[in-house]
PDB file of C-alpha atoms and ligand atoms in Angstrom:
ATOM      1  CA  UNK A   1      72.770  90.093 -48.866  1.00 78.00           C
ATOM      2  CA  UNK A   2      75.397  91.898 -50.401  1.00 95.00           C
ATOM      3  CA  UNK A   3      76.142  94.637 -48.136  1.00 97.00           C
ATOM      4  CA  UNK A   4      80.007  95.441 -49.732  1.00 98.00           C
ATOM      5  CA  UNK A   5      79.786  94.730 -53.434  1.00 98.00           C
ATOM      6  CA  UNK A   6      82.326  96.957 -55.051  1.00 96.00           C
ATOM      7  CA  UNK A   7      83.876  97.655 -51.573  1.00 98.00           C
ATOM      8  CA  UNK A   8      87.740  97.075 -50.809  1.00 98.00           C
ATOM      9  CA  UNK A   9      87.938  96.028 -46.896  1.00 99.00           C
ATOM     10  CA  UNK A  10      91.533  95.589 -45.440  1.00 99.00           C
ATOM     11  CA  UNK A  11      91.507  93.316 -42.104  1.00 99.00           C
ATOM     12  CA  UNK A  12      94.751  93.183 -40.278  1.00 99.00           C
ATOM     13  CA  UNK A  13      95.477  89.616 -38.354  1.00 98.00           C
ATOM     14  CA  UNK A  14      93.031  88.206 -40.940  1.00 98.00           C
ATOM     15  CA  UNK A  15      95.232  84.829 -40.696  1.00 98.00           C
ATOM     16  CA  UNK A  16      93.395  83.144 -37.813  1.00 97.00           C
ATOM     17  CA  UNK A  17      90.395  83.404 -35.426  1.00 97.00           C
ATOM     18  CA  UNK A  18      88.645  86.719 -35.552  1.00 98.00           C
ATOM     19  CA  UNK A  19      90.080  88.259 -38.107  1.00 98.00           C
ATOM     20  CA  UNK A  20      90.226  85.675 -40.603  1.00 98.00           C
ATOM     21  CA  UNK A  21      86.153  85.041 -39.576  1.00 98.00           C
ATOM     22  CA  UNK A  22      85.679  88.726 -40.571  1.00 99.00           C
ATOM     23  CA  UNK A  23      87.512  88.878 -43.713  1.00 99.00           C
ATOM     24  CA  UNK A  24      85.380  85.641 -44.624  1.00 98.00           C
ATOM     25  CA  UNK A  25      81.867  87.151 -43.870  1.00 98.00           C
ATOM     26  CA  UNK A  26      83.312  90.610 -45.543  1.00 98.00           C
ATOM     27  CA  UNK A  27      83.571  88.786 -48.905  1.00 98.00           C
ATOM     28  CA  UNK A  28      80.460  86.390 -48.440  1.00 98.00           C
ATOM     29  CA  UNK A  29      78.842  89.899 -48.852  1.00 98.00           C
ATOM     30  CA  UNK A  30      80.914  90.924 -52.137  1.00 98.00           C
ATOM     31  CA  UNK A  31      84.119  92.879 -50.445  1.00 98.00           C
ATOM     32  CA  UNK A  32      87.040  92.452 -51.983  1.00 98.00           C
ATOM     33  CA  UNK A  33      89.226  91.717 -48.887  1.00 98.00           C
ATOM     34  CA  UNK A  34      93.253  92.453 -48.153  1.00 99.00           C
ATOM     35  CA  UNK A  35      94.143  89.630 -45.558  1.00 99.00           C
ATOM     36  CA  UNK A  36      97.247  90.899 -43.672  1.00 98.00           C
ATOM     37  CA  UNK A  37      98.800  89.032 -40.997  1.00 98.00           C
ATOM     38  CA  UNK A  38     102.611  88.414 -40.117  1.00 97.00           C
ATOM     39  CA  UNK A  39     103.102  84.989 -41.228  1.00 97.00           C
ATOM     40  CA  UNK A  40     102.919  84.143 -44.848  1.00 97.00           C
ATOM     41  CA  UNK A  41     101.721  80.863 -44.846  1.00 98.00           C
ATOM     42  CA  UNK A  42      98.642  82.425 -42.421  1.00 98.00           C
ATOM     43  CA  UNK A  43      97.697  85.119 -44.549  1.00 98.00           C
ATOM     44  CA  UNK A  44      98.047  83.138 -47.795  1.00 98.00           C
ATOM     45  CA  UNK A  45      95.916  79.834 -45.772  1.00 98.00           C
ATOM     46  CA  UNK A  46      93.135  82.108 -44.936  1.00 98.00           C
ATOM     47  CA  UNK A  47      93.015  83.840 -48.254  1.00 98.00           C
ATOM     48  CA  UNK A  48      92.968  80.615 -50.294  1.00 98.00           C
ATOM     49  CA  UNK A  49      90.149  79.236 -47.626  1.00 98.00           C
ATOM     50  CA  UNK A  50      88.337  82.293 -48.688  1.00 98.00           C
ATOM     51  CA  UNK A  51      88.375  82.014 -52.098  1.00 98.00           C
ATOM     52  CA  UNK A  52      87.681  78.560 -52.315  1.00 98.00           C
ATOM     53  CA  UNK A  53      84.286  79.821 -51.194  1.00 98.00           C
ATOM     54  CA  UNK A  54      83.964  83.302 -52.779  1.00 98.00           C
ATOM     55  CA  UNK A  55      86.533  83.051 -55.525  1.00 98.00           C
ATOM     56  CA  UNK A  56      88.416  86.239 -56.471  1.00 98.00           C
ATOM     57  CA  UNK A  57      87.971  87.648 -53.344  1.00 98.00           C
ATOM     58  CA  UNK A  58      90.749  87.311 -51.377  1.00 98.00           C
ATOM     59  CA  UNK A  59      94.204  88.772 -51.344  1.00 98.00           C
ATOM     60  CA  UNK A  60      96.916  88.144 -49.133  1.00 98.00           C
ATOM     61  CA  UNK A  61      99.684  90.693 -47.771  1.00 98.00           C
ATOM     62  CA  UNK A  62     102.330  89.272 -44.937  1.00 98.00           C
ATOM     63  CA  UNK A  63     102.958  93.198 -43.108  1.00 98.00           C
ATOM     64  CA  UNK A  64     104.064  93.660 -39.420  1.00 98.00           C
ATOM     65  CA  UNK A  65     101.448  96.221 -38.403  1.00 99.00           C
ATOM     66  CA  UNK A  66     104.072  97.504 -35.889  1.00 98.00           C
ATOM     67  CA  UNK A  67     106.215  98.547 -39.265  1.00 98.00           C
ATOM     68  CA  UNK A  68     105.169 101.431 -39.849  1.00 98.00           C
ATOM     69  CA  UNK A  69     107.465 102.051 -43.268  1.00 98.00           C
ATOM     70  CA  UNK A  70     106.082  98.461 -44.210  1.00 98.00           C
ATOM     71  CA  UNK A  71     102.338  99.392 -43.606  1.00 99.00           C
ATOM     72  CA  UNK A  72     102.966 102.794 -45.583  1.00 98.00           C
ATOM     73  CA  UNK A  73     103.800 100.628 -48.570  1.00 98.00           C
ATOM     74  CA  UNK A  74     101.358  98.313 -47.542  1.00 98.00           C
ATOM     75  CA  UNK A  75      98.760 100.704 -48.721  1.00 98.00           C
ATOM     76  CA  UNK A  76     100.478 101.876 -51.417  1.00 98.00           C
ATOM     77  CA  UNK A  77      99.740  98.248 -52.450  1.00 98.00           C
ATOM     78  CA  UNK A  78      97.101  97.300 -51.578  1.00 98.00           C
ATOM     79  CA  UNK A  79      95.847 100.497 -54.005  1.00 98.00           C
ATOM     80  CA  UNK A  80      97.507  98.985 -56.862  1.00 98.00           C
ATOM     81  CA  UNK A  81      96.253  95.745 -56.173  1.00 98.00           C
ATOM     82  CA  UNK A  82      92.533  96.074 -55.077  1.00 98.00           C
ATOM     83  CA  UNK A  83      91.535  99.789 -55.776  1.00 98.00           C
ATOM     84  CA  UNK A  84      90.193 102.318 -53.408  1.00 98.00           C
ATOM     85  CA  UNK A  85      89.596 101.050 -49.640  1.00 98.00           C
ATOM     86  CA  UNK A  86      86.569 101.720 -48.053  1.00 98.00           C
ATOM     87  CA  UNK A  87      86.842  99.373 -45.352  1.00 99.00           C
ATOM     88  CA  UNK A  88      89.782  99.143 -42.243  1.00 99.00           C
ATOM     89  CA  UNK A  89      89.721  96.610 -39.573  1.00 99.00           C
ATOM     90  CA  UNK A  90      92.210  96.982 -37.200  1.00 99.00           C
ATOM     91  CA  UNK A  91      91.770  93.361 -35.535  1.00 98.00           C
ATOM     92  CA  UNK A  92      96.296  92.223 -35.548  1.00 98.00           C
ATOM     93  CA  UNK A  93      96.609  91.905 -31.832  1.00 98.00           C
ATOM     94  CA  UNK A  94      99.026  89.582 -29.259  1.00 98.00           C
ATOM     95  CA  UNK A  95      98.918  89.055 -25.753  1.00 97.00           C
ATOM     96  CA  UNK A  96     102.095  88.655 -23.683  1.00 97.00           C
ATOM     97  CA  UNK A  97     100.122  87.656 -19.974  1.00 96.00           C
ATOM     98  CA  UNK A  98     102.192  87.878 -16.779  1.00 96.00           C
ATOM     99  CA  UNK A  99     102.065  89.965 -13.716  1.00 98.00           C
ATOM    100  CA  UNK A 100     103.706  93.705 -13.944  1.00 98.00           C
ATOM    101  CA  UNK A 101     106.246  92.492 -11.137  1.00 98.00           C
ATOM    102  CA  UNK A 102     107.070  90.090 -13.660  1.00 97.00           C
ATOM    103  CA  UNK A 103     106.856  91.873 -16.898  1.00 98.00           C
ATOM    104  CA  UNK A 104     109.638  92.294 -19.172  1.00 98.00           C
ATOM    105  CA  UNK A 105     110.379  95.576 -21.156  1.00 98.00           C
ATOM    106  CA  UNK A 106     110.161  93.725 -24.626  1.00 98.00           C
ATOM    107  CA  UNK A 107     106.454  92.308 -23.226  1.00 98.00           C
ATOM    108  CA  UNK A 108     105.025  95.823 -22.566  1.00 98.00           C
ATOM    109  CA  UNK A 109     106.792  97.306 -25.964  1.00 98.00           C
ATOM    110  CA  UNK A 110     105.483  94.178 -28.155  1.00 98.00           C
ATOM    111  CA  UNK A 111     101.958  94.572 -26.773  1.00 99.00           C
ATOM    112  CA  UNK A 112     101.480  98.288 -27.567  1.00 99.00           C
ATOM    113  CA  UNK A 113     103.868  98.102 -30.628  1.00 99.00           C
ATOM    114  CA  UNK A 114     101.482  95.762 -32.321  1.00 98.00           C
ATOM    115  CA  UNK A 115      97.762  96.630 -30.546  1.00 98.00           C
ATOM    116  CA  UNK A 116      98.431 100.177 -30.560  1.00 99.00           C
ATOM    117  CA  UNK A 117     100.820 101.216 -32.560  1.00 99.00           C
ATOM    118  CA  UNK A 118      99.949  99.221 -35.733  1.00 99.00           C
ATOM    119  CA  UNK A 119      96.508 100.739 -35.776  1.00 99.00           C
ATOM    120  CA  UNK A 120      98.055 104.299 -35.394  1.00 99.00           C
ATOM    121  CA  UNK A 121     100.125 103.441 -38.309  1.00 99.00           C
ATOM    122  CA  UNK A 122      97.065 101.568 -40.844  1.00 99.00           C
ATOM    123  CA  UNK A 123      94.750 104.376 -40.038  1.00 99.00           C
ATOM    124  CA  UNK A 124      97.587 107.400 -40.537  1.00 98.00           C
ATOM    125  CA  UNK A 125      98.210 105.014 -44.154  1.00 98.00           C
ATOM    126  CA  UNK A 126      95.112 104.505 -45.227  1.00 98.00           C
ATOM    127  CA  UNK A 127      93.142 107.964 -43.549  1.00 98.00           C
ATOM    128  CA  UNK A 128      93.818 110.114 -47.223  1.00 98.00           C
ATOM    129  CA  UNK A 129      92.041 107.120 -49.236  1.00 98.00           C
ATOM    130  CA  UNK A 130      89.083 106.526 -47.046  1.00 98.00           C
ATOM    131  CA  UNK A 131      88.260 110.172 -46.586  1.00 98.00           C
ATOM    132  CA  UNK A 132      87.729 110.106 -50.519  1.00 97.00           C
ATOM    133  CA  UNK A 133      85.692 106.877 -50.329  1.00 98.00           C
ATOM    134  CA  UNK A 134      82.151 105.865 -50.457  1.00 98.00           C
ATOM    135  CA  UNK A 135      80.807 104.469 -46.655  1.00 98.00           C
ATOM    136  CA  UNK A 136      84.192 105.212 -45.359  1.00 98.00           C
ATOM    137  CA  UNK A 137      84.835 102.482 -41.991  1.00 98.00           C
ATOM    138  CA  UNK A 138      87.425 102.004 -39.438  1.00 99.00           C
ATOM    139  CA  UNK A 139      86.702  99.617 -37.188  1.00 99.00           C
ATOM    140  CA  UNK A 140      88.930  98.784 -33.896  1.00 99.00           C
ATOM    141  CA  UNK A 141      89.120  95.401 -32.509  1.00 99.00           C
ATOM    142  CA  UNK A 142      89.706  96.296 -28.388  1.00 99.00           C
ATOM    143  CA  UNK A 143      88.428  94.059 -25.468  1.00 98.00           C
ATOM    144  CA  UNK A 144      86.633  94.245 -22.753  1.00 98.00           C
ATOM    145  CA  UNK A 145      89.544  94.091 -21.167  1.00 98.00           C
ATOM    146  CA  UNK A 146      90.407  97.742 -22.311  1.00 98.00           C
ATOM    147  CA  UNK A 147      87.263  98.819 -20.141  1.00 98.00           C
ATOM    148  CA  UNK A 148      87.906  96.374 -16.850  1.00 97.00           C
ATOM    149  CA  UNK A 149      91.299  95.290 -16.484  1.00 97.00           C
ATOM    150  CA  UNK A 150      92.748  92.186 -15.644  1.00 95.00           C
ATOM    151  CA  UNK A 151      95.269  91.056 -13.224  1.00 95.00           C
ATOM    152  CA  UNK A 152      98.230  89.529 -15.629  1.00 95.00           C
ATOM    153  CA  UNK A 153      97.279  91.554 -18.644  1.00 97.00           C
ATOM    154  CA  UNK A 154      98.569  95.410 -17.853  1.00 98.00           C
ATOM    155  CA  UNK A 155     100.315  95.795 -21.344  1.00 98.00           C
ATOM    156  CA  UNK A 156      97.258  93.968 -23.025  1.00 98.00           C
ATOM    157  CA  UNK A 157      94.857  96.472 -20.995  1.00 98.00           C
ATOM    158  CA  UNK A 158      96.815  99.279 -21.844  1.00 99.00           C
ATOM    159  CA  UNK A 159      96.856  98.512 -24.766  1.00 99.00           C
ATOM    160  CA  UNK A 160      92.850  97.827 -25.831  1.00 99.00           C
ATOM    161  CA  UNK A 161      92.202 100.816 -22.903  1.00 99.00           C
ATOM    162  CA  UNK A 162      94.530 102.886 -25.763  1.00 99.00           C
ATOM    163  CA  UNK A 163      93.258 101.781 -28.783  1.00 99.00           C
ATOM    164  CA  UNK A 164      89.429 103.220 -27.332  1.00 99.00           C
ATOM    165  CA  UNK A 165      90.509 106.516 -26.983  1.00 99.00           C
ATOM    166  CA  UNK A 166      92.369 106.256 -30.208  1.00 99.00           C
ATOM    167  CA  UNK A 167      88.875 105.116 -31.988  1.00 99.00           C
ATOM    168  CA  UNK A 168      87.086 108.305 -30.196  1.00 99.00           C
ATOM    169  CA  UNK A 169      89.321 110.506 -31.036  1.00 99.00           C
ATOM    170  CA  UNK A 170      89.953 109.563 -34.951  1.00 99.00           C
ATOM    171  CA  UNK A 171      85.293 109.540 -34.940  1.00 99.00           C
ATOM    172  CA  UNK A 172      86.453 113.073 -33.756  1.00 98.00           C
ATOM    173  CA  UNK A 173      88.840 114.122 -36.280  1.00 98.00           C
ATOM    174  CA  UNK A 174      87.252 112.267 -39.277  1.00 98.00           C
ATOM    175  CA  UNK A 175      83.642 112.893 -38.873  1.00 98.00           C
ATOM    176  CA  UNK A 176      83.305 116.209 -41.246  1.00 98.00           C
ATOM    177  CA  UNK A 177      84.787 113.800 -44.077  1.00 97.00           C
ATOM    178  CA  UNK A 178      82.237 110.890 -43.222  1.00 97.00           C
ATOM    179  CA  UNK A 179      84.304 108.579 -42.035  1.00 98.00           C
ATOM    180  CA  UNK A 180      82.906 106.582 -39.176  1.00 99.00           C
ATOM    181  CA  UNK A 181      85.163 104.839 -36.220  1.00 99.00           C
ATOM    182  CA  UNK A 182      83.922 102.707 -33.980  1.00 99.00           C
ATOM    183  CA  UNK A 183      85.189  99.946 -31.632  1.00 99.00           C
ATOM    184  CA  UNK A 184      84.246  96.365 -30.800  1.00 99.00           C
ATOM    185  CA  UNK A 185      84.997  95.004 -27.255  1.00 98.00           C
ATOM    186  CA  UNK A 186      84.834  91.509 -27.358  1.00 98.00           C
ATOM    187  CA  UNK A 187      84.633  89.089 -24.431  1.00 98.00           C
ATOM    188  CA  UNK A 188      85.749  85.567 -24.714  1.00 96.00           C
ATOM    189  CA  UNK A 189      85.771  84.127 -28.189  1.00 97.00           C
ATOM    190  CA  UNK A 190      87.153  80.900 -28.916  1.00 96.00           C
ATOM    191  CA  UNK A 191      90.218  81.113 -30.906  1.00 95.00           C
ATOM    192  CA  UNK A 192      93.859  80.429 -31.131  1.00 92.00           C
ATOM    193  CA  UNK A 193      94.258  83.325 -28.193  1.00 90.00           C
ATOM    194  CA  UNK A 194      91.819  81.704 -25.594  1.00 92.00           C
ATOM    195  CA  UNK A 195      93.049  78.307 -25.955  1.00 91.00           C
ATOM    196  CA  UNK A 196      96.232  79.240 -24.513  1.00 87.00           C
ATOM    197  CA  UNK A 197      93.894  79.681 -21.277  1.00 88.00           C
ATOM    198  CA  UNK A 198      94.059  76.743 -18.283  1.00 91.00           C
ATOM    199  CA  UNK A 199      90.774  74.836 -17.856  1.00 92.00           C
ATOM    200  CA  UNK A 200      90.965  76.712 -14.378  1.00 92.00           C
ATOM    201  CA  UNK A 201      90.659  79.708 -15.531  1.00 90.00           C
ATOM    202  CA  UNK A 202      88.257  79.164 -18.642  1.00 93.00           C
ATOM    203  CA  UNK A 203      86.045  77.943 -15.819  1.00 93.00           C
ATOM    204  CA  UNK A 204      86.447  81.463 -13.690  1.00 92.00           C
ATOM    205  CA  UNK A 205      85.815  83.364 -16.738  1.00 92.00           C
ATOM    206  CA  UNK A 206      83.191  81.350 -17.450  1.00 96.00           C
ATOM    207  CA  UNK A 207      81.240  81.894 -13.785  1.00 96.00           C
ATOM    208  CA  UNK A 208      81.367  85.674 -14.954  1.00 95.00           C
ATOM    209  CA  UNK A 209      79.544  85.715 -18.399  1.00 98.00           C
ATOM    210  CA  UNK A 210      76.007  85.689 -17.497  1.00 98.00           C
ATOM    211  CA  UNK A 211      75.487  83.733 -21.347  1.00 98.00           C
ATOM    212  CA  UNK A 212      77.697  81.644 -19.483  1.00 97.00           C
ATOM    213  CA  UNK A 213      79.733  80.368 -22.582  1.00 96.00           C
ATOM    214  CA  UNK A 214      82.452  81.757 -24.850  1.00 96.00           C
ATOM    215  CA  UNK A 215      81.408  83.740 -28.265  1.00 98.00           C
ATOM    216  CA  UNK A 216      82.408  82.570 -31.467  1.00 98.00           C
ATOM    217  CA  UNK A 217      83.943  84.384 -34.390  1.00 98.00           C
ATOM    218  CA  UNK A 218      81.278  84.839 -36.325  1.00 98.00           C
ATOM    219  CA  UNK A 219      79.366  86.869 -33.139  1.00 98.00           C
ATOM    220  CA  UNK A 220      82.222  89.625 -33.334  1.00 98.00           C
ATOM    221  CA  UNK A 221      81.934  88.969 -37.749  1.00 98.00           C
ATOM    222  CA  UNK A 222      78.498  89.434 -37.607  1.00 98.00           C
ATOM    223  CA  UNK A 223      78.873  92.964 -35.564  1.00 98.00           C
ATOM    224  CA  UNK A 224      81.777  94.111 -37.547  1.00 99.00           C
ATOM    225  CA  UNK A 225      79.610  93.730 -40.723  1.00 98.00           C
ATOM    226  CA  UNK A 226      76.806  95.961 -39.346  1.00 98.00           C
ATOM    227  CA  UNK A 227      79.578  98.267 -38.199  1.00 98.00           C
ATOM    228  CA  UNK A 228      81.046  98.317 -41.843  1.00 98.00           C
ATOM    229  CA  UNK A 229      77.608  98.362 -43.430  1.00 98.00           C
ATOM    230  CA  UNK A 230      76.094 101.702 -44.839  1.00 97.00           C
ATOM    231  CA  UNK A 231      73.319 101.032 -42.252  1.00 97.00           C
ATOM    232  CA  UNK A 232      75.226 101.914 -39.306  1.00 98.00           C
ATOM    233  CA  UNK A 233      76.213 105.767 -41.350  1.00 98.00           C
ATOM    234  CA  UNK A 234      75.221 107.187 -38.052  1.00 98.00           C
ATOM    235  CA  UNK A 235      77.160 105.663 -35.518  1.00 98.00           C
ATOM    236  CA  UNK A 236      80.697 106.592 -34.468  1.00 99.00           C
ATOM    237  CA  UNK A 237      82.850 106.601 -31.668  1.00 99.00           C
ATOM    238  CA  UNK A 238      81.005 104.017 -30.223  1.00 99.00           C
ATOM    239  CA  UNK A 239      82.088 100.729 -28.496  1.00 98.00           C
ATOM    240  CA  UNK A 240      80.073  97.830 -28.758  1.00 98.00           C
ATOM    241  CA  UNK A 241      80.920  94.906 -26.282  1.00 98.00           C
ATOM    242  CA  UNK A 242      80.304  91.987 -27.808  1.00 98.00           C
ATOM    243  CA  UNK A 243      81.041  89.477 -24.817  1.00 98.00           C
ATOM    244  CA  UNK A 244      77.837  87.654 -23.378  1.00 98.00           C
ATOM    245  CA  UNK A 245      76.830  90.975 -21.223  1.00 98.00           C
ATOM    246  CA  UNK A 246      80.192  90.342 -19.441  1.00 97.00           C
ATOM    247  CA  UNK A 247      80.478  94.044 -19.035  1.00 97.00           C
ATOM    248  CA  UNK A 248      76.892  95.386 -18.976  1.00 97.00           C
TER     249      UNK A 248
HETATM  250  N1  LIG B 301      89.932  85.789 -28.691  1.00 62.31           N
HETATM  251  C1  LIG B 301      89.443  86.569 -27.778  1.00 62.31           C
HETATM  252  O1  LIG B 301      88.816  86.120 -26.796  1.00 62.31           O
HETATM  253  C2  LIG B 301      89.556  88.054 -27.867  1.00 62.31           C
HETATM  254  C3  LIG B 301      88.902  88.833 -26.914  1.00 62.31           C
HETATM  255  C4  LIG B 301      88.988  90.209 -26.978  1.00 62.31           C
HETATM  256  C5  LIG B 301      89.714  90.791 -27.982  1.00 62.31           C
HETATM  257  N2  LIG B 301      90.352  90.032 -28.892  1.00 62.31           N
HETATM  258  C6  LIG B 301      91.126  90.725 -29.931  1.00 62.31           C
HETATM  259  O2  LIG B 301      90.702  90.294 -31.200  1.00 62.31           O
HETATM  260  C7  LIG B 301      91.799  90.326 -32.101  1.00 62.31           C
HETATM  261  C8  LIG B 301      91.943  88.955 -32.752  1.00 62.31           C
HETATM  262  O3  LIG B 301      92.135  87.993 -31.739  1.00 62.31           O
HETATM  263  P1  LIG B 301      92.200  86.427 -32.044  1.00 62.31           P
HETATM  264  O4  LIG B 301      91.772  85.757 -30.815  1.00 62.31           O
HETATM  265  O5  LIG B 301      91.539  86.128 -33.340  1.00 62.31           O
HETATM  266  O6  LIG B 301      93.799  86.261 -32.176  1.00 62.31           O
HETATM  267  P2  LIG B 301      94.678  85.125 -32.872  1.00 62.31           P
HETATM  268  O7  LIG B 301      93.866  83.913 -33.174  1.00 62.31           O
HETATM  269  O8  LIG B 301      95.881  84.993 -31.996  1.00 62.31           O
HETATM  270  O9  LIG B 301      95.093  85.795 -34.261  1.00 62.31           O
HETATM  271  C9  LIG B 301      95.805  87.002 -34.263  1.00 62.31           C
HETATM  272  C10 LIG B 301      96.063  87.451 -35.677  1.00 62.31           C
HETATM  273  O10 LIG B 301      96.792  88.697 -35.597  1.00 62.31           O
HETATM  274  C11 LIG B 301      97.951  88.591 -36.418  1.00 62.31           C
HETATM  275  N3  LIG B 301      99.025  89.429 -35.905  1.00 62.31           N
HETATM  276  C12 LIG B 301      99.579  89.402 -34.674  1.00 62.31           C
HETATM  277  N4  LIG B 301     100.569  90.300 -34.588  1.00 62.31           N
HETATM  278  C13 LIG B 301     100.645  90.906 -35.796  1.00 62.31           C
HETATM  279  C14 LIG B 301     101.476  91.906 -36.333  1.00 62.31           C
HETATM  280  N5  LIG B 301     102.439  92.499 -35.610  1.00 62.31           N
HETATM  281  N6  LIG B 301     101.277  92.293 -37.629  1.00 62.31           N
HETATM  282  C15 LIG B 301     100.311  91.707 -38.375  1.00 62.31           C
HETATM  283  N7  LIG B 301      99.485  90.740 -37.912  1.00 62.31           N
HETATM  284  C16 LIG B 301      99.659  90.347 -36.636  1.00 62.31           C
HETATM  285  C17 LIG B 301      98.321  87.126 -36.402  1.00 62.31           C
HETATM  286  O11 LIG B 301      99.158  86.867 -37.513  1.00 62.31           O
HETATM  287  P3  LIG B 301      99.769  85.366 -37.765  1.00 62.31           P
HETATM  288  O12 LIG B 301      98.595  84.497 -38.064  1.00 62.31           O
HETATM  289  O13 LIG B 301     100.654  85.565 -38.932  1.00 62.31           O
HETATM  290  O14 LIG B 301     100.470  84.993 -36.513  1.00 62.31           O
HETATM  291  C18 LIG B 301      96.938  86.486 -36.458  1.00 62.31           C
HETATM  292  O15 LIG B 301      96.506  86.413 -37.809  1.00 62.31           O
HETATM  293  C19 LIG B 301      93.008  90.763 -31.291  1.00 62.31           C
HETATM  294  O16 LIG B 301      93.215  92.143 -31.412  1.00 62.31           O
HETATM  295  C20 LIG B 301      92.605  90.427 -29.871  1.00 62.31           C
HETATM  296  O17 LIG B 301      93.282  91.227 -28.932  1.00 62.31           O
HETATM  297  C21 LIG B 301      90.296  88.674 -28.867  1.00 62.31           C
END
């Protein structure tokens, strides 16, 4: 299928894990896709991976999505590069884990600087472009722990719990110029993020998922493409948790 021929997508943190899975299944379906992360050398690795498969593809931008000068010419860029954008993922997220008795200043500020903030700043760069595009799409990468909490994780919490009310509020704003927002709330998905867990705690998480095992990328890909897709014209403002029924 080729869902996004002539479509421009732009997937923040599309260096590793999630994002790079989505940026990958985004051009297996003819997107032309902006790969921003922070590093370089993991934008420019994931965009050459891409292309190697779908050649001509891929591009690859090295932004701080906290920046928000840098992501203003980010999209001034990314016009000149790959044309109109009709696609925004907001997926660039950190963690900084410890308990709020603990927490430093500069752990909160990173947290909601880059999981907040830098989708604040990509939508408010890219919201004049996609209002004049065909199947306009933002879609926000959040967690299920946005919608639960988690002992260790206040700033991370905070920060996905943010980011949904952000996504309901931009469906709000944006709707009369057909722009859809939605967000995904994924559970545990094996990546660069979760492998930082203990064994311990893998195995609590674990005992709570009744699909009892971590997702993959491709499981939050797969929903991101429907999300992005003109199929799904008539949903916004949603959040689909994509986490083994974790949540249900
Ligand atoms: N994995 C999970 O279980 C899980 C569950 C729920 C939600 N999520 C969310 O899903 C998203 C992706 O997670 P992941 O597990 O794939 O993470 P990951 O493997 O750690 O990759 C994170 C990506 O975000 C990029 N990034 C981080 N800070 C950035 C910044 N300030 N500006 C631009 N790019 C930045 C990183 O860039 P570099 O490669 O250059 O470092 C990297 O490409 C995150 O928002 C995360 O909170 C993940």
């Amino acid at each position: 299928m080729q869902r996004f021929a002539n479509k421009v997508a732009v997937v923040t943190g599309g260096g590793r894990g999630i994002g790079q899975e989505v940026a990958k299944k985004l051009a297996s379906e003819g997107a032309k896709v902006a790969v921003v992360s922070r590093s370089e050398s993991s934008c420019g690795k994931a965009a050459e991976a891409i292309n190697a498969e779908f050649p001509g593809s891929a591009k690859a931008y090295a932004v701080d999505v906290a920046d928000h000068e840098a992501v203003q010419a980010l999209a001034k860029q990314i016009g000149d590069d790959l044309g109109t954008v009709n696609i925004l993922i907001n997926n660039a997220g950190v963690t900084r884990d410890g308990l709020l008795m603990r927490m430093k200043e500069e752990d909160w500020d990173t947290v909601l600087d880059t999981n907040l903030k830098g989708a604040f700043n990509t939508v408010k760069a890219f919201m004049r472009v996609l209002m004049k595009a065909e199947d306009p799409r933002i879609i926000n990468i959040a967690s299920v722990i946005g919608l639960i909490g988690n002992a260790g994780q206040t700033n991370y919490a905070a920060s996905k719990a943010g980011l949904i009310g952000f996504t309901k509020s931009v469906a709000r704003e944006l709707a009369g110029r057909k722009v859809t927002c939605n967000a995904i709330a994924p559970g545990f998905i094996t990546t660069d993020m979760t492998d930082e867990l203990s064994d311990a705690i893998k195995e609590g998480v674990i005992s709570k998922i009744p699909l009892a095992v971590f997702g993959e990328t491709s499981d939050i890909a797969e929903a991101v493409a429907f999300l992005a897709s003109s199929q799904a014209r008539y949903i916004t403002g949603q959040v689909l948790a994509v986490d083994g029924g974790m949540t249900m």
